N, CA, C and O of each residue as an XYZ file, in Angstrom:
696
protein
N      13.946     20.701     41.778
C      14.960     21.142     40.853
C      15.183     20.118     39.734
O      15.331     20.478     38.567
N      15.205     18.836     40.115
C      15.377     17.796     39.100
C      14.236     17.822     38.094
O      14.457     17.665     36.894
N      13.033     18.018     38.576
C      11.864     18.057     37.704
C      11.993     19.205     36.716
O      11.720     19.037     35.527
N      12.400     20.352     37.193
C      12.571     21.515     36.329
C      13.652     21.248     35.283
O      13.489     21.610     34.118
N      14.743     20.622     35.686
C      15.817     20.286     34.742
C      15.322     19.311     33.680
O      15.628     19.452     32.496
N      14.550     18.316     34.124
C      13.992     17.346     33.180
C      13.067     18.032     32.183
O      13.132     17.765     30.984
N      12.208     18.914     32.680
C      11.281     19.633     31.791
C      12.038     20.491     30.788
O      11.672     20.542     29.613
N      13.085     21.164     31.240
C      13.883     21.984     30.323
C      14.569     21.120     29.267
O      14.634     21.493     28.096
N      15.077     19.968     29.689
C      15.708     19.047     28.747
C      14.694     18.546     27.722
O      14.984     18.490     26.528
N      13.512     18.185     28.193
C      12.461     17.699     27.304
C      12.049     18.770     26.301
O      11.898     18.483     25.113
N      11.867     19.996     26.767
C      11.500     21.098     25.877
C      12.602     21.325     24.848
O      12.314     21.571     23.677
N      13.842     21.245     25.268
C      14.966     21.429     24.349
C      14.982     20.341     23.280
O      15.171     20.627     22.098
N      14.783     19.092     23.700
C      14.778     17.987     22.734
C      13.633     18.117     21.742
O      13.823     17.920     20.542
N      12.450     18.448     22.236
C      11.291     18.575     21.349
C      11.490     19.720     20.373
O      11.140     19.609     19.198
N      12.051     20.819     20.856
C      12.246     21.961     19.961
C      13.328     21.684     18.919
O      13.344     22.309     17.859
N      14.231     20.749     19.218
C      15.280     20.400     18.256
C      14.778     19.442     17.181
O      15.419     19.285     16.142
N      13.654     18.810     17.423
C      13.091     17.895     16.443
C      12.529     18.711     15.284
O      11.764     19.653     15.491
N      12.907     18.349     14.084
C      12.448     19.103     12.921
C      10.955     18.895     12.687
O      10.360     17.934     13.175
N      10.379     19.798     11.946
C       8.957     19.674     11.614
C       8.694     18.387     10.844
O       7.677     17.725     11.053
N       9.617     18.039      9.955
C       9.459     16.812      9.173
C       9.439     15.595     10.092
O       8.624     14.691      9.906
N      10.322     15.568     11.071
C      10.342     14.446     12.017
C       9.064     14.399     12.844
O       8.527     13.323     13.104
N       8.581     15.563     13.257
C       7.327     15.623     14.018
C       6.162     15.125     13.163
O       5.297     14.393     13.644
N       6.148     15.524     11.900
C       5.097     15.062     10.984
C       5.148     13.545     10.825
O       4.113     12.880     10.825
N       6.353     13.005     10.691
C       6.511     11.554     10.528
C       6.017     10.811     11.767
O       5.375      9.766     11.650
N       6.310     11.341     12.940
C       5.837     10.723     14.183
C       4.318     10.759     14.242
O       3.684      9.778     14.629
N       3.742     11.875     13.863
C       2.280     12.024     13.878
C       1.621     11.051     12.896
O       0.601     10.440     13.216
N       2.194     10.910     11.720
C       1.654      9.967     10.729
C       1.714      8.544     11.273
O       0.735      7.802     11.193
N       2.856      8.169     11.823
C       3.002      6.816     12.366
C       1.986      6.565     13.480
O       1.372      5.500     13.534
N       1.813      7.533     14.354
C       0.855      7.388     15.452
C      -0.550      7.154     14.917
O      -1.254      6.259     15.384
N      -0.955      7.949     13.947
C      -2.308      7.805     13.404
C      -2.477      6.521     12.604
O      -3.532      5.890     12.672
N      -1.462      6.124     11.851
C      -1.551      4.852     11.126
C      -1.639      3.678     12.100
O      -2.352      2.707     11.847
N      -0.908      3.772     13.218
C      -0.998      2.724     14.246
C      -2.406      2.662     14.835
O      -2.937      1.575     15.065
N      -3.010      3.827     15.080
C      -4.387      3.865     15.593
C      -5.359      3.241     14.596
O      -6.251      2.483     14.978
N      -5.182      3.561     13.336
C      -6.052      3.008     12.292
C      -5.884      1.493     12.224
O      -6.871      0.759     12.174
N      -4.634      1.023     12.221
C      -4.381     -0.426     12.175
C      -4.988     -1.129     13.377
O      -5.573     -2.204     13.244
N      -4.850     -0.524     14.553
C      -5.431     -1.123     15.752
C      -6.947     -1.208     15.614
O      -7.557     -2.203     16.005
N      -7.547     -0.167     15.061
C      -8.991     -0.190     14.834
C      -9.398     -1.308     13.896
O     -10.383     -2.003     14.143
N      -8.646     -1.486     12.819
C      -8.959     -2.577     11.890
C      -8.777     -3.931     12.561
O      -9.563     -4.851     12.336
N      -7.741     -4.054     13.386
C      -7.520     -5.313     14.105
C      -8.663     -5.618     15.069
O      -8.982     -6.781     15.315
N      -9.274     -4.573     15.611
C     -10.405     -4.733     16.533
C     -11.746     -4.699     15.802
O     -12.801     -4.655     16.434
N     -11.701     -4.720     14.465
C     -12.905     -4.633     13.626
C     -13.701     -3.360     13.874
O     -14.931     -3.361     13.830
N     -12.984     -2.282     14.135
C     -13.604     -0.972     14.316
C     -12.832      0.022     13.458
O     -11.602      0.062     13.495
N     -13.545      0.807     12.701
C     -12.891      1.810     11.869
C     -12.844      3.123     12.634
O     -13.884      3.691     12.965
N     -11.658      3.598     12.910
C     -11.472      4.894     13.558
C     -11.432      5.939     12.445
O     -10.370      6.252     11.906
N     -12.606      6.473     12.113
C     -12.686      7.393     10.973
C     -11.910      8.674     11.218
O     -11.336      9.235     10.284
N     -11.882      9.147     12.455
C     -11.131     10.373     12.741
C      -9.638     10.146     12.509
O      -8.972     10.975     11.889
N      -9.118      9.033     13.001
C      -7.695      8.729     12.797
C      -7.407      8.481     11.320
O      -6.350      8.867     10.820
N      -8.341      7.839     10.619
C      -8.163      7.586      9.182
C      -8.073      8.892      8.411
O      -7.181      9.081      7.584
N      -9.010      9.791      8.694
C      -9.001     11.083      7.998
C      -7.741     11.878      8.329
O      -7.138     12.511      7.463
N      -7.360     11.827      9.608
C      -6.168     12.569     10.017
C      -4.921     11.987      9.345
O      -4.073     12.735      8.860
N      -4.809     10.670      9.314
C      -3.663     10.030      8.651
C      -3.634     10.402      7.171
O      -2.578     10.729      6.628
N      -4.792     10.350      6.525
C      -4.874     10.705      5.104
C      -4.409     12.140      4.875
O      -3.601     12.399      3.983
N      -4.915     13.064      5.673
C      -4.555     14.473      5.537
C      -3.065     14.688      5.782
O      -2.403     15.418      5.045
N      -2.546     14.044      6.829
C      -1.128     14.208      7.165
C      -0.220     13.628      6.086
O       0.807     14.218      5.750
N      -0.596     12.481      5.547
C       0.225     11.870      4.492
C       0.248     12.763      3.261
O       1.309     13.008      2.687
N      -0.912     13.246      2.858
C      -0.961     14.122      1.679
C      -0.140     15.388      1.907
O       0.556     15.847      1.001
N      -0.216     15.953      3.113
C       0.555     17.161      3.420
C       2.055     16.864      3.423
O       2.849     17.662      2.925
N       2.443     15.716      3.985
C       3.860     15.341      4.025
C       4.403     15.176      2.610
O       5.468     15.702      2.284
N       3.675     14.451      1.777
C       4.131     14.204      0.402
C       4.215     15.516     -0.376
O       5.127     15.703     -1.181
N       3.269     16.422     -0.136
C       3.308     17.720     -0.818
C       4.493     18.559     -0.330
O       5.139     19.248     -1.119
N       4.771     18.496      0.967
C       5.855     19.300      1.533
C       7.235     18.702      1.257
O       8.212     19.433      1.090
N       7.308     17.378      1.210
C       8.600     16.698      1.066
C       8.541     15.648     -0.048
O       8.743     14.463      0.217
N       8.271     16.060     -1.278
C       8.098     15.074     -2.355
C       9.355     14.261     -2.658
O       9.259     13.150     -3.180
N      10.515     14.792     -2.344
C      11.766     14.089     -2.633
C      12.212     13.197     -1.480
O      13.176     12.444     -1.616
N      11.527     13.274     -0.362
C      11.919     12.481      0.807
C      11.631     11.006      0.566
O      10.611     10.650     -0.024
N      12.531     10.160      1.024
C      12.362      8.714      0.815
C      11.140      8.168      1.547
O      10.623      7.117      1.166
N      10.670      8.846      2.577
C       9.481      8.389      3.300
C       8.197      8.577      2.490
O       7.211      7.878      2.724
N       8.204      9.501      1.554
C       6.977      9.828      0.817
C       6.406      8.635      0.064
O       5.192      8.428      0.080
N       7.238      7.858     -0.584
C       6.746      6.680     -1.323
C       6.079      5.696     -0.378
O       5.011      5.167     -0.684
N       6.694      5.450      0.759
C       6.123      4.524      1.737
C       4.813      5.025      2.305
O       3.878      4.250      2.506
N       4.744      6.322      2.564
C       3.493      6.880      3.092
C       2.376      6.790      2.058
O       1.238      6.467      2.401
N       2.690      7.072      0.803
C       1.665      6.942     -0.242
C       1.198      5.495     -0.374
O       0.010      5.235     -0.562
N       2.133      4.562     -0.275
C       1.767      3.151     -0.337
C       0.843      2.799      0.830
O      -0.162      2.113      0.646
N       1.185      3.267      2.018
C       0.345      3.002      3.190
C      -1.019      3.666      3.045
O      -2.022      3.130      3.515
N      -1.062      4.819      2.402
C      -2.343      5.468      2.137
C      -3.179      4.596      1.208
O      -4.381      4.437      1.421
N      -2.554      4.036      0.187
C      -3.260      3.113     -0.701
C      -3.801      1.912      0.051
O      -4.929      1.481     -0.187
N      -2.998      1.369      0.959
C      -3.445      0.232      1.770
C      -4.607      0.633      2.681
O      -5.544     -0.140      2.883
N      -4.535      1.843      3.224
C      -5.625      2.349      4.060
C      -6.914      2.435      3.252
O      -7.968      1.990      3.707
N      -6.829      3.002      2.065
C      -8.006      3.081      1.196
C      -8.533      1.686      0.859
O      -9.743      1.460      0.839
N      -7.625      0.764      0.596
C      -8.048     -0.604      0.266
C      -8.810     -1.220      1.439
O      -9.856     -1.839      1.242
N      -8.295     -1.055      2.653
C      -8.975     -1.589      3.838
C     -10.360     -0.974      4.010
O     -11.287     -1.628      4.488
N     -10.487      0.284      3.615
C     -11.775      0.974      3.717
C     -12.689      0.656      2.534
O     -13.820      1.137      2.460
N     -12.189     -0.151      1.624
C     -12.906     -0.536      0.408
C     -13.132      0.660     -0.532
O     -14.091      0.683     -1.303
N     -12.247      1.635     -0.454
C     -12.232      2.764     -1.385
C     -11.222      2.429     -2.482
O     -10.116      2.967     -2.523
N     -11.637      1.528     -3.362
C     -10.696      0.936     -4.307
C     -10.178      1.928     -5.341
O      -9.012      1.850     -5.727
N     -10.995      2.838     -5.789
C     -10.546      3.839     -6.766
C      -9.441      4.705     -6.154
O      -8.420      4.964     -6.791
N      -9.660      5.149     -4.912
C      -8.644      5.956     -4.243
C      -7.369      5.145     -4.004
O      -6.261      5.667     -4.126
N      -7.537      3.865     -3.664
C      -6.375      2.992     -3.454
C      -5.561      2.889     -4.737
O      -4.338      3.025     -4.717
N      -6.241      2.648     -5.845
C      -5.551      2.533     -7.133
C      -4.838      3.834     -7.476
O      -3.710      3.815     -7.969
N      -5.490      4.962     -7.217
C      -4.856      6.255     -7.485
C      -3.596      6.455     -6.640
O      -2.580      6.942     -7.135
N      -3.671      6.074     -5.361
C      -2.495      6.206     -4.489
C      -1.370      5.293     -4.971
O      -0.210      5.702     -5.022
N      -1.720      4.048     -5.327
C      -0.703      3.117     -5.822
C      -0.111      3.612     -7.140
O       1.085      3.453     -7.384
N      -0.940      4.206     -7.984
C      -0.440      4.737     -9.249
C       0.548      5.875     -9.008
O       1.551      5.998     -9.710
N       0.255      6.702     -8.012
C       1.163      7.806     -7.676
C       2.504      7.262     -7.170
O       3.556      7.833     -7.461
N       2.467      6.168     -6.420
C       3.716      5.542     -5.968
C       4.536      5.124     -7.180
O       5.726      5.428     -7.266
N       3.895      4.421     -8.122
C       4.613      3.935     -9.304
C       5.099      5.095    -10.173
O       6.236      5.086    -10.645
N       4.248      6.081    -10.381
C       4.570      7.193    -11.276
C       5.624      8.128    -10.689
O       6.582      8.500    -11.368
N       5.440      8.504     -9.420
C       6.326      9.499     -8.810
C       7.582      8.898     -8.182
O       8.586      9.589     -8.011
N       7.523      7.612     -7.839
C       8.650      6.964     -7.150
C       8.958      5.607     -7.794
O       8.932      4.582     -7.113
N       9.248      5.593     -9.095
C       9.403      4.320     -9.812
C      10.573      3.464     -9.326
O      10.573      2.251     -9.537
N      11.555      4.067     -8.689
C      12.695      3.284     -8.209
C      12.555      2.872     -6.747
O      13.439      2.216     -6.197
N      11.455      3.252     -6.124
C      11.274      2.888     -4.716
C      10.937      1.406     -4.600
O      10.440      0.793     -5.545
N      11.207      0.858     -3.462
C      10.875     -0.539     -3.211
C       9.383     -0.804     -3.175
O       8.953     -1.956     -3.225
N       8.595      0.249     -3.089
C       7.142      0.102     -3.030
C       6.493      0.032     -4.411
O       5.355     -0.420     -4.534
N       7.194      0.469     -5.439
C       6.553      0.610     -6.754
C       6.077     -0.720     -7.325
O       4.994     -0.778     -7.908
N       6.850     -1.784     -7.174
C       6.419     -3.064     -7.760
C       5.183     -3.607     -7.055
O       4.288     -4.148     -7.705
N       5.124     -3.467     -5.724
C       3.932     -3.915     -5.009
C       2.727     -3.048     -5.355
O       1.597     -3.532     -5.404
N       2.978     -1.767     -5.592
C       1.895     -0.866     -5.975
C       1.292     -1.284     -7.318
O       0.072     -1.278     -7.482
N       2.140     -1.643     -8.267
C       1.647     -2.091     -9.579
C       0.867     -3.394     -9.430
O      -0.212     -3.543    -10.002
N       1.410     -4.334     -8.664
C       0.703     -5.600     -8.447
C      -0.667     -5.360     -7.814
O      -1.666     -5.925     -8.260
N      -0.715     -4.527     -6.782
C      -1.987     -4.293     -6.093
C      -3.003     -3.590     -6.989
O      -4.206     -3.815     -6.855
N      -2.533     -2.746     -7.896
C      -3.462     -2.150     -8.857
C      -4.109     -3.246     -9.696
O      -5.327     -3.267     -9.874
N      -3.288     -4.152    -10.208
C      -3.825     -5.263    -10.992
C      -4.792     -6.099    -10.183
O      -5.860     -6.469    -10.671
N      -4.424     -6.398     -8.953
C      -5.267     -7.212     -8.080
C      -6.610     -6.538     -7.821
O      -7.653     -7.187     -7.895
N      -6.592     -5.248     -7.517
C      -7.847     -4.535     -7.247
C      -8.713     -4.435     -8.495
O      -9.930     -4.613     -8.432
N      -8.083     -4.152     -9.627
C      -8.861     -4.114    -10.868
C      -9.516     -5.464    -11.136
O     -10.681     -5.517    -11.531
N      -8.790     -6.545    -10.927
C      -9.312     -7.881    -11.234
C     -10.347     -8.348    -10.226
O     -11.412     -8.836    -10.604
N     -10.041     -8.201     -8.958
C     -10.838     -8.860     -7.928
C     -11.871     -7.986     -7.242
O     -12.797     -8.503     -6.617
N     -11.731     -6.686     -7.347
C     -12.689     -5.799     -6.682
C     -13.511     -4.981     -7.675
O     -14.708     -4.771     -7.474
N     -12.875     -4.526     -8.731
C     -13.570     -3.665     -9.693
C     -13.990     -4.402    -10.956
O     -14.710     -3.853    -11.789
N     -13.542     -5.645    -11.099
C     -13.884     -6.483    -12.254
C     -13.583     -5.795    -13.585
O     -14.338     -5.923    -14.549
N     -12.481     -5.073    -13.619
C     -12.020     -4.440    -14.848
C     -10.826     -5.263    -15.342
O      -9.671     -4.957    -15.046
N     -11.138     -6.303    -16.096
C     -10.116     -7.272    -16.488
C      -9.082     -6.695    -17.447
O      -7.918     -7.095    -17.415
N      -9.492     -5.761    -18.295
C      -8.536     -5.143    -19.219
C      -7.470     -4.355    -18.456
O      -6.280     -4.462    -18.751
N      -7.909     -3.561    -17.471
C      -6.956     -2.786    -16.670
C      -6.102     -3.714    -15.807
O      -4.911     -3.466    -15.612
N      -6.712     -4.780    -15.291
C      -5.957     -5.747    -14.492
C      -4.844     -6.356    -15.339
O      -3.696     -6.443    -14.903
N      -5.191     -6.773    -16.546
C      -4.200     -7.371    -17.447
C      -3.083     -6.372    -17.743
O      -1.904     -6.728    -17.744
N      -3.462     -5.130    -17.993
C      -2.476     -4.081    -18.276
C      -1.488     -3.930    -17.110
O      -0.280     -3.840    -17.329
N      -1.995     -3.903    -15.890
C      -1.126     -3.734    -14.718
C      -0.268     -4.968    -14.466
O       0.913     -4.847    -14.140
N      -0.851     -6.147    -14.614
C      -0.065     -7.370    -14.430
C       1.041     -7.470    -15.475
O       2.164     -7.860    -15.156
N       0.730     -7.120    -16.720
C       1.754     -7.154    -17.767
C       2.839     -6.108    -17.513
O       4.014     -6.346    -17.790
N       2.440     -4.953    -16.986
C       3.420     -3.935    -16.613
C       4.343     -4.476    -15.524
O       5.556     -4.268    -15.562
N       3.756     -5.167    -14.561
C       4.574     -5.776    -13.503
C       5.604     -6.732    -14.111
O       6.789     -6.666    -13.784
N       5.150     -7.605    -14.984
C       6.066     -8.580    -15.592
C       7.152     -7.895    -16.417
O       8.308     -8.316    -16.406
N       6.776     -6.847    -17.125
C       7.732     -6.115    -17.953
C       8.811     -5.442    -17.103
O       9.991     -5.481    -17.449
N       8.408     -4.833    -16.003
C       9.333     -4.031    -15.202
C      10.031     -4.804    -14.082
O      11.181     -4.514    -13.751
N       9.339     -5.786    -13.498
C       9.832     -6.345    -12.239
C       9.988     -7.862    -12.212
O      10.253     -8.422    -11.149
N       9.835     -8.535    -13.328
C       9.833    -10.003    -13.308
C      11.142    -10.599    -12.794
O      11.140    -11.706    -12.255
N      12.237     -9.901    -12.947
C      13.516    -10.435    -12.503
C      13.829    -10.205    -11.036
O      14.864    -10.658    -10.546
N      12.957     -9.512    -10.334
C      13.259     -9.136     -8.952
C      12.820    -10.190     -7.943
O      13.582    -10.558     -7.050
N      11.596    -10.672     -8.088
C      11.029    -11.585     -7.087
C      10.345    -12.748     -7.802
O       9.216    -12.600     -8.269
N      11.007    -13.901     -7.896
C      10.441    -15.037     -8.635
C       9.074    -15.480     -8.102
O       8.204    -15.859     -8.886
N       8.877    -15.439     -6.793
C       7.592    -15.853     -6.204
C       6.478    -14.915     -6.658
O       5.414    -15.364     -7.084
N       6.727    -13.619     -6.565
C       5.714    -12.644     -6.971
C       5.470    -12.733     -8.473
O       4.332    -12.612     -8.925
N       6.522    -12.942     -9.244
C       6.379    -13.093    -10.691
C       5.489    -14.287    -11.006
O       4.621    -14.205    -11.875
N       5.701    -15.382    -10.313
C       4.866    -16.574    -10.489
C       3.408    -16.277    -10.131
O       2.491    -16.722    -10.820
N       3.203    -15.524     -9.051
C       1.840    -15.151     -8.645
C       1.158    -14.292     -9.711
O      -0.022    -14.476    -10.008
N       1.913    -13.358    -10.278
C       1.352    -12.489    -11.318
C       1.004    -13.314    -12.555
O      -0.052    -13.111    -13.154
N       1.874    -14.234    -12.941
C       1.584    -15.090    -14.095
C       0.336    -15.932    -13.840
O      -0.477    -16.136    -14.742
N       0.188    -16.419    -12.611
C      -0.995    -17.197    -12.245
C      -2.252    -16.323    -12.301
O      -3.301    -16.764    -12.772
N      -2.138    -15.095    -11.822
C      -3.273    -14.166    -11.885
C      -3.688    -13.938    -13.343
O      -4.876    -13.930    -13.663
N      -2.705    -13.753    -14.214
C      -3.013    -13.545    -15.632
C      -3.694    -14.763    -16.247
O      -4.649    -14.621    -17.011
N      -3.209    -15.955    -15.920
C      -3.800    -17.184    -16.461
C      -5.246    -17.364    -16.003
O      -6.070    -17.917    -16.732
N      -5.546    -16.899    -14.806
C      -6.874    -17.124    -14.232
C      -7.776    -15.900    -14.294
O      -8.861    -15.893    -13.712
N      -7.337    -14.882    -14.987
C      -8.105    -13.645    -15.085
C      -9.492    -13.914    -15.661
O      -9.623    -14.480    -16.746
N     -10.506    -13.511    -14.942
C     -11.880    -13.666    -15.410
C     -12.511    -15.003    -15.091
O     -13.694    -15.204    -15.365
N     -11.756    -15.917    -14.521
C     -12.303    -17.236    -14.192
C     -12.864    -17.224    -12.773
O     -12.347    -16.549    -11.883
N     -13.921    -17.981    -12.596
C     -14.501    -18.113    -11.256
C     -13.643    -19.073    -10.434
O     -12.876    -19.852    -11.000
N     -13.765    -19.026     -9.111
C     -13.028    -19.992     -8.286
C     -13.356    -21.441     -8.655
O     -12.482    -22.306     -8.604
N     -14.609    -21.709     -9.026
C     -14.987    -23.068     -9.434
C     -14.248    -23.497    -10.701
O     -13.781    -24.632    -10.799
N     -14.145    -22.593    -11.663
C     -13.427    -22.908    -12.903
C     -11.952    -23.194    -12.628
O     -11.374    -24.122    -13.194
N     -11.359    -22.400    -11.766
C      -9.948    -22.600    -11.419
C      -9.764    -23.942    -10.727
O      -8.825    -24.679    -11.028
N     -10.659    -24.257     -9.802
C     -10.588    -25.532     -9.082
C     -10.722    -26.711    -10.040
O      -9.985    -27.691     -9.925
N     -11.653    -26.624    -10.980
C     -11.834    -27.702    -11.959
C     -10.577    -27.893    -12.806
O     -10.189    -29.025    -13.094
N      -9.941    -26.790    -13.205
C      -8.702    -26.890    -13.985
C      -7.596    -27.565    -13.176
O      -6.855    -28.395    -13.702
N      -7.489    -27.213    -11.916
C      -6.471    -27.827    -11.051
C      -6.739    -29.317    -10.899
O      -5.825    -30.135    -10.992
N      -8.003    -29.660    -10.666
C      -8.363    -31.069    -10.510
C      -8.112    -31.845    -11.802
O      -7.667    -32.992    -11.764
N      -8.395    -31.222    -12.937
C      -8.156    -31.886    -14.222
C      -6.660    -32.131    -14.434
O      -6.264    -33.190    -14.920
N      -5.836    -31.150    -14.070
C      -4.386    -31.314    -14.201
C      -3.881    -32.404    -13.268
O      -3.025    -33.204    -13.647
N      -4.409    -32.436    -12.048
C      -3.996    -33.475    -11.095
C      -4.434    -34.853    -11.578
O      -3.699    -35.830    -11.432
N      -5.635    -34.929    -12.153
C      -6.132    -36.199    -12.684
C      -5.303    -36.674    -13.859
O      -5.056    -37.872    -14.000
N      -4.871    -35.753    -14.703
C      -4.055    -36.106    -15.865
C      -2.652    -36.531    -15.445
O      -1.998    -37.310    -16.139
N      -2.196    -36.017    -14.307
C      -0.846    -36.338    -13.843
C      -0.779    -37.710    -13.183
O       0.301    -38.283    -13.038
N      -1.928    -38.229    -12.787
C      -1.933    -39.529    -12.080
C      -1.845    -40.670    -13.019
O      -1.839    -41.823    -12.590
């Protein structure tokens, strides 16, 4: 009898959970599987595809929901981990464009600049995104602002060139 009561209670609770909540749980589960795969140096392509599909469906169904910006940002991060940089940039752009007041938008703009500079070697687009970051978000996070300014100063330079400049500055300071 207790088992039957427990099952009825469980069925009642599950049926009371909204579709949106169920979708959010499913997305989190699949993103956790994908992250675990990356941590184990294994790409779970089925979980990745499922997470991608679920996120796109959630954002389409609930574009005004506060979770949508975060899911799009996580989709961009997923694409970045998979080295699908164009898709990552597109996802980050959608975060900035569709959710400009979200807490994710400034990181999305920064990551666009970073990917353009360091993965796609498109320095003009990188500069554009970094300057957009400074224009919109420089007063929010001094550390990130400093990082963006440093990225702009070193745009197009090799690690050796940057190291030589640092050493020259240190030598001049002594």
